[in-house]
Tab-separated table of C-alpha atoms and ligand atoms in Angstrom:
chain	number	residue	atom	x	y	z
A	45	UNK	CA	25.598	-26.784	9.661
A	46	UNK	CA	21.063	-27.111	9.773
A	47	UNK	CA	18.984	-25.359	8.057
A	48	UNK	CA	18.311	-22.465	10.596
A	49	UNK	CA	21.618	-21.776	11.354
A	50	UNK	CA	22.687	-21.715	7.921
A	51	UNK	CA	19.105	-19.340	7.223
A	52	UNK	CA	19.756	-17.745	10.648
A	53	UNK	CA	23.514	-16.074	9.172
A	54	UNK	CA	22.807	-16.215	6.105
A	55	UNK	CA	20.281	-13.151	7.839
A	56	UNK	CA	22.873	-11.673	10.439
A	57	UNK	CA	24.455	-10.602	7.898
A	58	UNK	CA	21.489	-9.250	5.221
A	59	UNK	CA	18.727	-8.574	7.197
A	60	UNK	CA	17.097	-5.025	6.367
A	61	UNK	CA	16.565	-2.624	8.789
A	62	UNK	CA	13.383	-1.576	8.807
A	63	UNK	CA	11.190	0.359	12.303
A	64	UNK	CA	9.966	-2.435	13.379
A	65	UNK	CA	12.448	-4.458	13.499
A	66	UNK	CA	13.666	-2.206	15.929
A	67	UNK	CA	10.973	-2.385	18.863
A	68	UNK	CA	10.192	-6.193	20.436
A	69	UNK	CA	6.089	-3.524	21.946
A	70	UNK	CA	3.834	-6.553	20.438
A	71	UNK	CA	0.997	-3.471	19.226
A	72	UNK	CA	3.886	-2.003	17.154
A	73	UNK	CA	4.778	-4.988	15.285
A	74	UNK	CA	1.141	-6.162	15.264
A	75	UNK	CA	0.369	-1.924	13.156
A	76	UNK	CA	3.689	-3.483	11.084
A	77	UNK	CA	1.795	-6.908	10.532
A	78	UNK	CA	-1.392	-5.789	9.360
A	79	UNK	CA	-0.272	-2.478	7.684
A	80	UNK	CA	1.678	-5.253	5.451
A	81	UNK	CA	-0.600	-7.405	4.835
A	82	UNK	CA	-1.568	-6.749	1.058
A	83	UNK	CA	1.677	-3.713	0.927
A	84	UNK	CA	4.645	-3.311	-0.002
A	85	UNK	CA	7.009	-2.689	2.073
A	86	UNK	CA	7.907	1.489	1.223
A	87	UNK	CA	4.620	2.180	1.298
A	88	UNK	CA	4.149	-0.020	4.105
A	89	UNK	CA	6.763	2.042	6.086
A	90	UNK	CA	4.940	5.619	5.059
A	91	UNK	CA	1.644	4.107	6.150
A	92	UNK	CA	3.135	2.738	9.950
A	93	UNK	CA	5.170	6.866	10.374
A	94	UNK	CA	1.947	7.741	9.671
A	95	UNK	CA	-0.076	5.106	12.174
A	96	UNK	CA	1.674	5.651	15.287
A	97	UNK	CA	1.820	9.012	15.275
A	98	UNK	CA	-1.636	9.114	14.820
A	99	UNK	CA	-2.143	6.120	17.501
A	100	UNK	CA	1.246	5.791	19.856
A	101	UNK	CA	-1.243	3.172	21.739
A	102	UNK	CA	-3.559	1.081	22.217
A	103	UNK	CA	-5.507	3.438	23.980
A	104	UNK	CA	-5.770	7.080	21.741
A	105	UNK	CA	-7.030	3.505	18.217
A	106	UNK	CA	-9.530	1.901	21.048
A	107	UNK	CA	-10.591	5.914	20.865
A	108	UNK	CA	-10.812	6.932	17.832
A	109	UNK	CA	-14.065	6.157	15.048
A	110	UNK	CA	-14.428	4.569	12.347
A	111	UNK	CA	-14.390	7.491	9.673
A	112	UNK	CA	-10.835	9.382	11.089
A	113	UNK	CA	-9.085	5.898	11.064
A	114	UNK	CA	-10.174	5.696	7.363
A	115	UNK	CA	-9.144	8.707	6.308
A	116	UNK	CA	-5.068	7.258	8.119
A	117	UNK	CA	-5.617	4.324	5.994
A	118	UNK	CA	-7.101	5.700	2.779
A	119	UNK	CA	-4.679	4.775	-0.356
A	120	UNK	CA	-3.794	1.557	1.898
A	121	UNK	CA	-6.704	-0.873	0.192
A	122	UNK	CA	-8.294	-3.693	1.891
A	123	UNK	CA	-10.132	-1.259	4.459
A	124	UNK	CA	-11.437	-4.282	6.646
A	125	UNK	CA	-8.404	-4.550	8.036
A	126	UNK	CA	-9.040	-1.660	9.907
A	127	UNK	CA	-12.420	-1.686	11.238
A	128	UNK	CA	-10.596	-5.092	12.344
A	129	UNK	CA	-7.958	-3.385	13.931
A	130	UNK	CA	-10.570	-0.582	16.236
A	131	UNK	CA	-12.330	-4.042	17.398
A	132	UNK	CA	-9.377	-5.026	18.403
A	133	UNK	CA	-8.227	-2.628	20.116
A	134	UNK	CA	-11.647	-2.460	21.889
A	135	UNK	CA	-11.506	-5.736	22.730
A	136	UNK	CA	-8.063	-5.090	24.069
A	137	UNK	CA	-8.475	-2.004	26.323
A	138	UNK	CA	-11.138	-3.774	27.529
A	139	UNK	CA	-10.109	-7.417	28.973
A	140	UNK	CA	-6.212	-6.729	28.511
A	141	UNK	CA	-6.616	-3.701	30.590
A	142	UNK	CA	-4.459	-2.106	27.774
A	143	UNK	CA	-1.235	-4.146	26.909
A	144	UNK	CA	-0.821	-6.118	24.020
A	145	UNK	CA	-0.984	-9.893	23.908
A	146	UNK	CA	1.837	-11.774	23.219
A	147	UNK	CA	1.010	-15.041	23.302
A	148	UNK	CA	-0.244	-16.660	20.087
A	149	UNK	CA	-3.038	-18.383	21.957
A	150	UNK	CA	-5.094	-14.650	22.613
A	151	UNK	CA	-3.620	-13.104	19.926
A	152	UNK	CA	-5.497	-15.973	17.791
A	153	UNK	CA	-9.248	-15.083	19.418
A	154	UNK	CA	-8.436	-11.040	18.274
A	155	UNK	CA	-10.487	-9.639	15.106
A	156	UNK	CA	-8.145	-9.872	11.748
A	157	UNK	CA	-5.608	-11.936	13.348
A	158	UNK	CA	-4.534	-15.282	11.933
A	159	UNK	CA	-2.082	-17.524	12.250
A	160	UNK	CA	0.579	-15.757	10.222
A	161	UNK	CA	-0.032	-12.639	12.524
A	162	UNK	CA	-0.359	-13.973	15.877
A	163	UNK	CA	3.177	-16.265	14.969
A	164	UNK	CA	4.777	-13.329	13.790
A	165	UNK	CA	4.079	-11.026	16.681
A	166	UNK	CA	4.179	-13.730	19.680
A	167	UNK	CA	7.766	-15.555	17.900
A	168	UNK	CA	9.329	-11.785	17.938
A	169	UNK	CA	7.971	-10.328	20.936
A	170	UNK	CA	7.465	-13.562	23.585
A	171	UNK	CA	9.928	-15.472	21.769
A	172	UNK	CA	7.263	-18.740	21.012
A	173	UNK	CA	8.310	-21.546	18.392
A	174	UNK	CA	5.434	-20.778	15.462
A	175	UNK	CA	6.360	-20.960	12.175
A	176	UNK	CA	5.164	-17.844	10.150
A	177	UNK	CA	3.254	-19.414	6.767
A	178	UNK	CA	2.971	-15.487	4.269
A	179	UNK	CA	3.491	-16.101	0.358
A	180	UNK	CA	7.220	-15.030	0.907
A	181	UNK	CA	7.394	-18.818	2.826
A	182	UNK	CA	5.446	-20.745	0.512
A	183	UNK	CA	7.362	-20.012	-2.504
A	184	UNK	CA	11.166	-20.704	-0.614
A	185	UNK	CA	10.259	-23.639	0.923
A	186	UNK	CA	7.780	-25.267	-2.299
A	187	UNK	CA	11.378	-24.874	-4.081
A	188	UNK	CA	13.072	-25.792	-1.749
A	189	UNK	CA	12.449	-28.946	-1.400
A	190	UNK	CA	9.668	-29.404	-4.733
A	191	UNK	CA	6.632	-29.611	-2.912
A	192	UNK	CA	3.020	-30.696	-5.413
A	193	UNK	CA	0.086	-29.090	-3.222
A	194	UNK	CA	-1.482	-26.021	-5.231
A	195	UNK	CA	-0.640	-23.778	-2.767
A	196	UNK	CA	-4.086	-21.017	-0.912
A	197	UNK	CA	-5.354	-23.951	0.590
A	198	UNK	CA	-6.078	-24.479	4.367
A	199	UNK	CA	-4.103	-27.991	3.928
A	200	UNK	CA	-1.056	-26.621	1.889
A	201	UNK	CA	-0.664	-24.207	4.830
A	202	UNK	CA	-0.756	-27.227	7.322
A	203	UNK	CA	1.035	-28.687	6.049
A	204	UNK	CA	4.074	-25.892	6.023
A	205	UNK	CA	2.842	-24.997	8.941
A	206	UNK	CA	4.079	-28.359	9.887
A	207	UNK	CA	7.069	-28.445	7.520
A	208	UNK	CA	8.183	-24.884	9.723
A	209	UNK	CA	7.666	-26.726	13.454
A	210	UNK	CA	10.442	-29.187	11.716
A	211	UNK	CA	13.239	-26.450	10.506
A	212	UNK	CA	13.017	-23.605	13.933
A	213	UNK	CA	13.792	-26.260	16.042
A	214	UNK	CA	17.171	-24.563	17.803
A	215	UNK	CA	17.115	-20.709	16.844
A	216	UNK	CA	14.936	-18.281	17.727
A	217	UNK	CA	11.970	-17.962	16.873
A	218	UNK	CA	11.532	-14.090	16.097
A	219	UNK	CA	15.023	-14.359	13.967
A	220	UNK	CA	13.763	-17.168	12.090
A	221	UNK	CA	10.961	-15.788	11.001
A	222	UNK	CA	11.782	-12.464	9.876
A	223	UNK	CA	14.877	-14.648	8.036
A	224	UNK	CA	12.241	-17.144	6.532
A	225	UNK	CA	10.024	-13.343	5.073
A	226	UNK	CA	13.523	-12.027	3.961
A	227	UNK	CA	14.739	-14.666	2.168
A	228	UNK	CA	11.587	-15.879	0.435
A	229	UNK	CA	10.997	-11.881	-0.783
A	230	UNK	CA	14.995	-10.996	-1.559
A	231	UNK	CA	16.858	-13.988	-2.324
A	232	UNK	CA	13.918	-16.802	-3.306
A	233	UNK	CA	11.452	-14.077	-5.135
A	234	UNK	CA	8.804	-14.917	-7.443
A	235	UNK	CA	10.149	-14.215	-10.899
A	236	UNK	CA	14.325	-13.209	-10.277
A	237	UNK	CA	15.849	-15.655	-7.868
A	238	UNK	CA	18.698	-15.402	-6.884
A	239	UNK	CA	20.042	-19.047	-7.511
A	240	UNK	CA	22.812	-18.582	-8.541
A	241	UNK	CA	24.201	-16.637	-5.107
A	242	UNK	CA	21.737	-19.245	-3.174
A	243	UNK	CA	23.047	-21.172	0.262
A	244	UNK	CA	20.727	-23.213	-0.558
A	245	UNK	CA	21.213	-23.869	-4.154
A	246	UNK	CA	23.094	-27.365	-3.507
A	247	UNK	CA	19.840	-28.972	-0.920
A	248	UNK	CA	17.160	-26.859	-3.608
A	249	UNK	CA	15.451	-29.775	-5.401
A	250	UNK	CA	13.658	-27.228	-7.934
A	251	UNK	CA	16.558	-25.632	-8.530
A	252	UNK	CA	18.933	-29.286	-9.277
A	253	UNK	CA	15.479	-30.024	-11.570
A	254	UNK	CA	15.696	-26.894	-13.765
A	255	UNK	CA	12.254	-26.308	-12.573
A	256	UNK	CA	12.105	-22.910	-10.227
A	257	UNK	CA	9.337	-21.012	-12.142
A	258	UNK	CA	6.821	-24.690	-11.542
A	259	UNK	CA	7.097	-23.742	-8.375
A	260	UNK	CA	4.941	-22.608	-5.960
A	261	UNK	CA	2.063	-24.957	-7.938
A	262	UNK	CA	-0.931	-22.494	-7.930
A	263	UNK	CA	-4.821	-22.381	-8.391
A	264	UNK	CA	-6.042	-22.229	-12.195
A	265	UNK	CA	-6.714	-17.583	-12.042
A	266	UNK	CA	-9.964	-16.230	-11.278
A	267	UNK	CA	-12.099	-14.761	-13.202
A	268	UNK	CA	-12.518	-12.277	-13.477
A	269	UNK	CA	-15.871	-9.322	-12.661
A	270	UNK	CA	-16.429	-6.396	-14.353
A	271	UNK	CA	-18.990	-4.005	-12.874
A	272	UNK	CA	-20.052	-0.439	-13.542
A	273	UNK	CA	-19.814	2.380	-11.456
A	274	UNK	CA	-21.816	5.567	-12.403
A	275	UNK	CA	-21.173	8.213	-10.199
A	276	UNK	CA	-23.330	11.501	-10.083
A	277	UNK	CA	-21.412	14.304	-9.128
A	278	UNK	CA	-23.711	17.624	-8.510
A	279	UNK	CA	-21.982	20.202	-7.434
A	280	UNK	CA	-23.843	23.508	-6.513
A	281	UNK	CA	-22.294	27.295	-7.893
A	282	UNK	CA	-21.151	28.018	-4.563
A	283	UNK	CA	-19.349	24.608	-4.657
A	284	UNK	CA	-21.611	22.773	-2.070
A	285	UNK	CA	-21.732	18.759	-2.898
A	286	UNK	CA	-23.884	15.850	-1.891
A	287	UNK	CA	-22.393	12.231	-0.872
A	288	UNK	CA	-22.679	9.043	1.357
A	289	UNK	CA	-21.297	6.734	3.389
A	290	UNK	CA	-21.036	2.939	1.812
A	291	UNK	CA	-23.284	0.827	4.275
A	292	UNK	CA	-23.336	-2.441	2.180
A	293	UNK	CA	-21.328	-5.563	3.175
A	294	UNK	CA	-19.351	-5.174	-0.459
A	295	UNK	CA	-15.627	-3.584	-0.806
A	296	UNK	CA	-15.209	-0.105	0.641
A	297	UNK	CA	-17.457	-0.579	3.610
A	298	UNK	CA	-18.058	2.598	5.708
A	299	UNK	CA	-15.948	4.491	3.349
A	300	UNK	CA	-18.020	7.232	1.223
A	301	UNK	CA	-19.048	8.108	-2.225
A	302	UNK	CA	-21.010	10.241	-4.071
A	303	UNK	CA	-24.709	9.134	-5.376
A	304	UNK	CA	-24.114	5.465	-6.843
A	305	UNK	CA	-26.204	4.311	-10.188
A	306	UNK	CA	-24.584	0.850	-10.611
A	307	UNK	CA	-25.167	-1.057	-13.828
A	308	UNK	CA	-24.439	-4.230	-16.027
A	309	UNK	CA	-22.891	-2.659	-18.809
A	310	UNK	CA	-21.552	1.044	-19.584
A	311	UNK	CA	-24.501	3.955	-19.540
A	312	UNK	CA	-25.073	7.339	-21.236
A	313	UNK	CA	-25.886	10.589	-19.799
A	314	UNK	CA	-28.784	10.232	-21.672
A	315	UNK	CA	-30.358	7.900	-19.286
A	316	UNK	CA	-28.569	8.604	-16.185
A	317	UNK	CA	-30.585	11.671	-16.586
A	318	UNK	CA	-33.282	9.761	-16.160
A	319	UNK	CA	-32.729	8.310	-13.185
A	320	UNK	CA	-31.598	11.483	-11.633
A	321	UNK	CA	-33.788	12.823	-8.602
A	322	UNK	CA	-32.756	16.671	-8.791
A	323	UNK	CA	-33.092	19.173	-11.471
A	324	UNK	CA	-29.598	20.439	-12.811
A	325	UNK	CA	-28.959	23.524	-14.565
A	326	UNK	CA	-26.565	21.400	-16.854
A	327	UNK	CA	-23.845	17.717	-17.025
A	328	UNK	CA	-21.087	19.784	-16.520
A	329	UNK	CA	-18.051	17.047	-17.379
A	330	UNK	CA	-17.912	13.165	-17.924
A	331	UNK	CA	-14.912	11.943	-16.312
A	332	UNK	CA	-13.976	8.174	-16.692
A	333	UNK	CA	-10.966	5.704	-14.473
A	334	UNK	CA	-10.519	2.221	-14.233
A	335	UNK	CA	-9.886	0.323	-10.739
A	336	UNK	CA	-8.444	-3.132	-10.277
A	337	UNK	CA	-9.579	-5.360	-6.860
A	338	UNK	CA	-8.094	-8.995	-6.653
A	339	UNK	CA	-12.227	-9.916	-8.207
A	340	UNK	CA	-12.696	-7.462	-9.997
A	341	UNK	CA	-12.431	-4.616	-12.446
A	342	UNK	CA	-14.073	-1.502	-11.802
A	343	UNK	CA	-15.516	0.649	-14.916
A	344	UNK	CA	-15.815	3.961	-12.654
A	345	UNK	CA	-17.567	7.133	-14.997
A	346	UNK	CA	-18.350	10.613	-12.287
A	347	UNK	CA	-20.794	12.370	-14.615
A	348	UNK	CA	-21.069	15.699	-13.226
A	349	UNK	CA	-23.841	18.045	-12.919
A	350	UNK	CA	-24.572	22.015	-11.822
A	351	UNK	CA	-26.751	22.409	-9.785
A	352	UNK	CA	-28.752	25.633	-8.457
A	353	UNK	CA	-29.827	25.210	-5.006
A	354	UNK	CA	-28.289	23.039	-2.107
A	355	UNK	CA	-30.005	20.414	-0.265
A	356	UNK	CA	-29.965	20.449	3.284
A	357	UNK	CA	-26.868	17.025	2.759
A	358	UNK	CA	-25.313	19.612	0.758
A	359	UNK	CA	-21.542	19.565	2.579
A	360	UNK	CA	-18.589	22.012	0.595
A	361	UNK	CA	-16.434	20.794	-1.275
A	362	UNK	CA	-12.684	21.643	0.730
A	363	UNK	CA	-14.773	20.242	3.176
A	364	UNK	CA	-14.891	16.646	1.146
A	365	UNK	CA	-10.759	15.773	2.519
A	366	UNK	CA	-12.276	14.934	5.845
A	367	UNK	CA	-13.957	11.759	4.894
A	368	UNK	CA	-12.500	8.675	4.037
A	369	UNK	CA	-12.966	7.917	0.221
A	370	UNK	CA	-11.759	4.788	-1.707
A	371	UNK	CA	-8.865	5.884	-3.572
A	372	UNK	CA	-10.324	6.438	-6.900
A	373	UNK	CA	-12.587	8.893	-5.474
A	374	UNK	CA	-10.355	10.363	-3.750
A	375	UNK	CA	-7.821	11.162	-6.936
A	376	UNK	CA	-10.869	12.072	-8.610
A	377	UNK	CA	-11.976	14.580	-5.480
A	378	UNK	CA	-7.982	15.957	-5.382
A	379	UNK	CA	-8.725	17.344	-9.593
A	380	UNK	CA	-11.944	19.399	-7.427
A	381	UNK	CA	-10.730	21.420	-4.858
B	147	SF4	S1	18.095	-21.896	-5.925
B	147	SF4	FE1	16.781	-20.851	-6.195
B	147	SF4	S2	14.914	-21.807	-5.983
B	147	SF4	FE2	16.541	-22.398	-4.921
B	147	SF4	S3	15.641	-22.129	-2.950
B	147	SF4	FE3	17.788	-21.031	-3.632
B	147	SF4	S4	16.946	-18.962	-4.999
B	147	SF4	FE4	14.915	-20.206	-4.265
């Protein structure tokens, strides 16, 4: 039996019942694929339902605004994904008259859609022969064939894409791709792979040379940068405060935060007080938390000040839940409201 037949047989008896597998609507498949980038399936499911309830079709999404969309996305991270979805929805509405495209060549030109997403959608919804290459597929194939290429490079992805083209032959492309992803995530797992029960163990080069854990070959670890974010949280006696929208192109673009003073190291409350642009009655509390991003460790401190009068740009604490915030700030706010 050839590779694809063996894999599809396995898939037919082991496939996971996931909500986006009950549809071939490219809009819904696209929503699921974007949510699942960097997100675990269980968490992704909740967001998938929530997203489709709010935006059941491309027109409802195209007509939303950044704030409403980011509110739905709150807690998922990698917020540029959501902003790119809005841009894509607006293009689809204009250029494709609200019909979400399903061909690889049309999809690949849309914001936030790369080879992986275009391959997934076009194979599932349009039966196009486009093998997907994601982390699960890379791990599985690099072990099976003992591929000594460092992952995370464009050259390596191209290599695996070509290998995928050779393997996908004769199979239904959508099933093949979903089977590859399922196999990588449930059998050929990152740490405890189920080699003993694996249908490919006789052919697997890494297994037969006792080197499974050496694959895939990874780049040296990236140095994590420490950042110190000091938030000035001013609160009036009638519970009003001040927030700002992040406009820079770094992390959390377009989300909201309290007025920020970023420093190179941890800073004392005295130094924060010297930088204040508002009269305050007292420093009422200091709360600290840490938040890890892929390349940064954020040391976050909330300096809470009681002030006497609200300025023009103050809003009530109760209305904060209308704005999208990054997760660590949202956690802080949940203790305030
Ligand atoms: S034998 Fe182990 S390493 Fe090889 S493909 Fe199967 S699960 Fe992956």
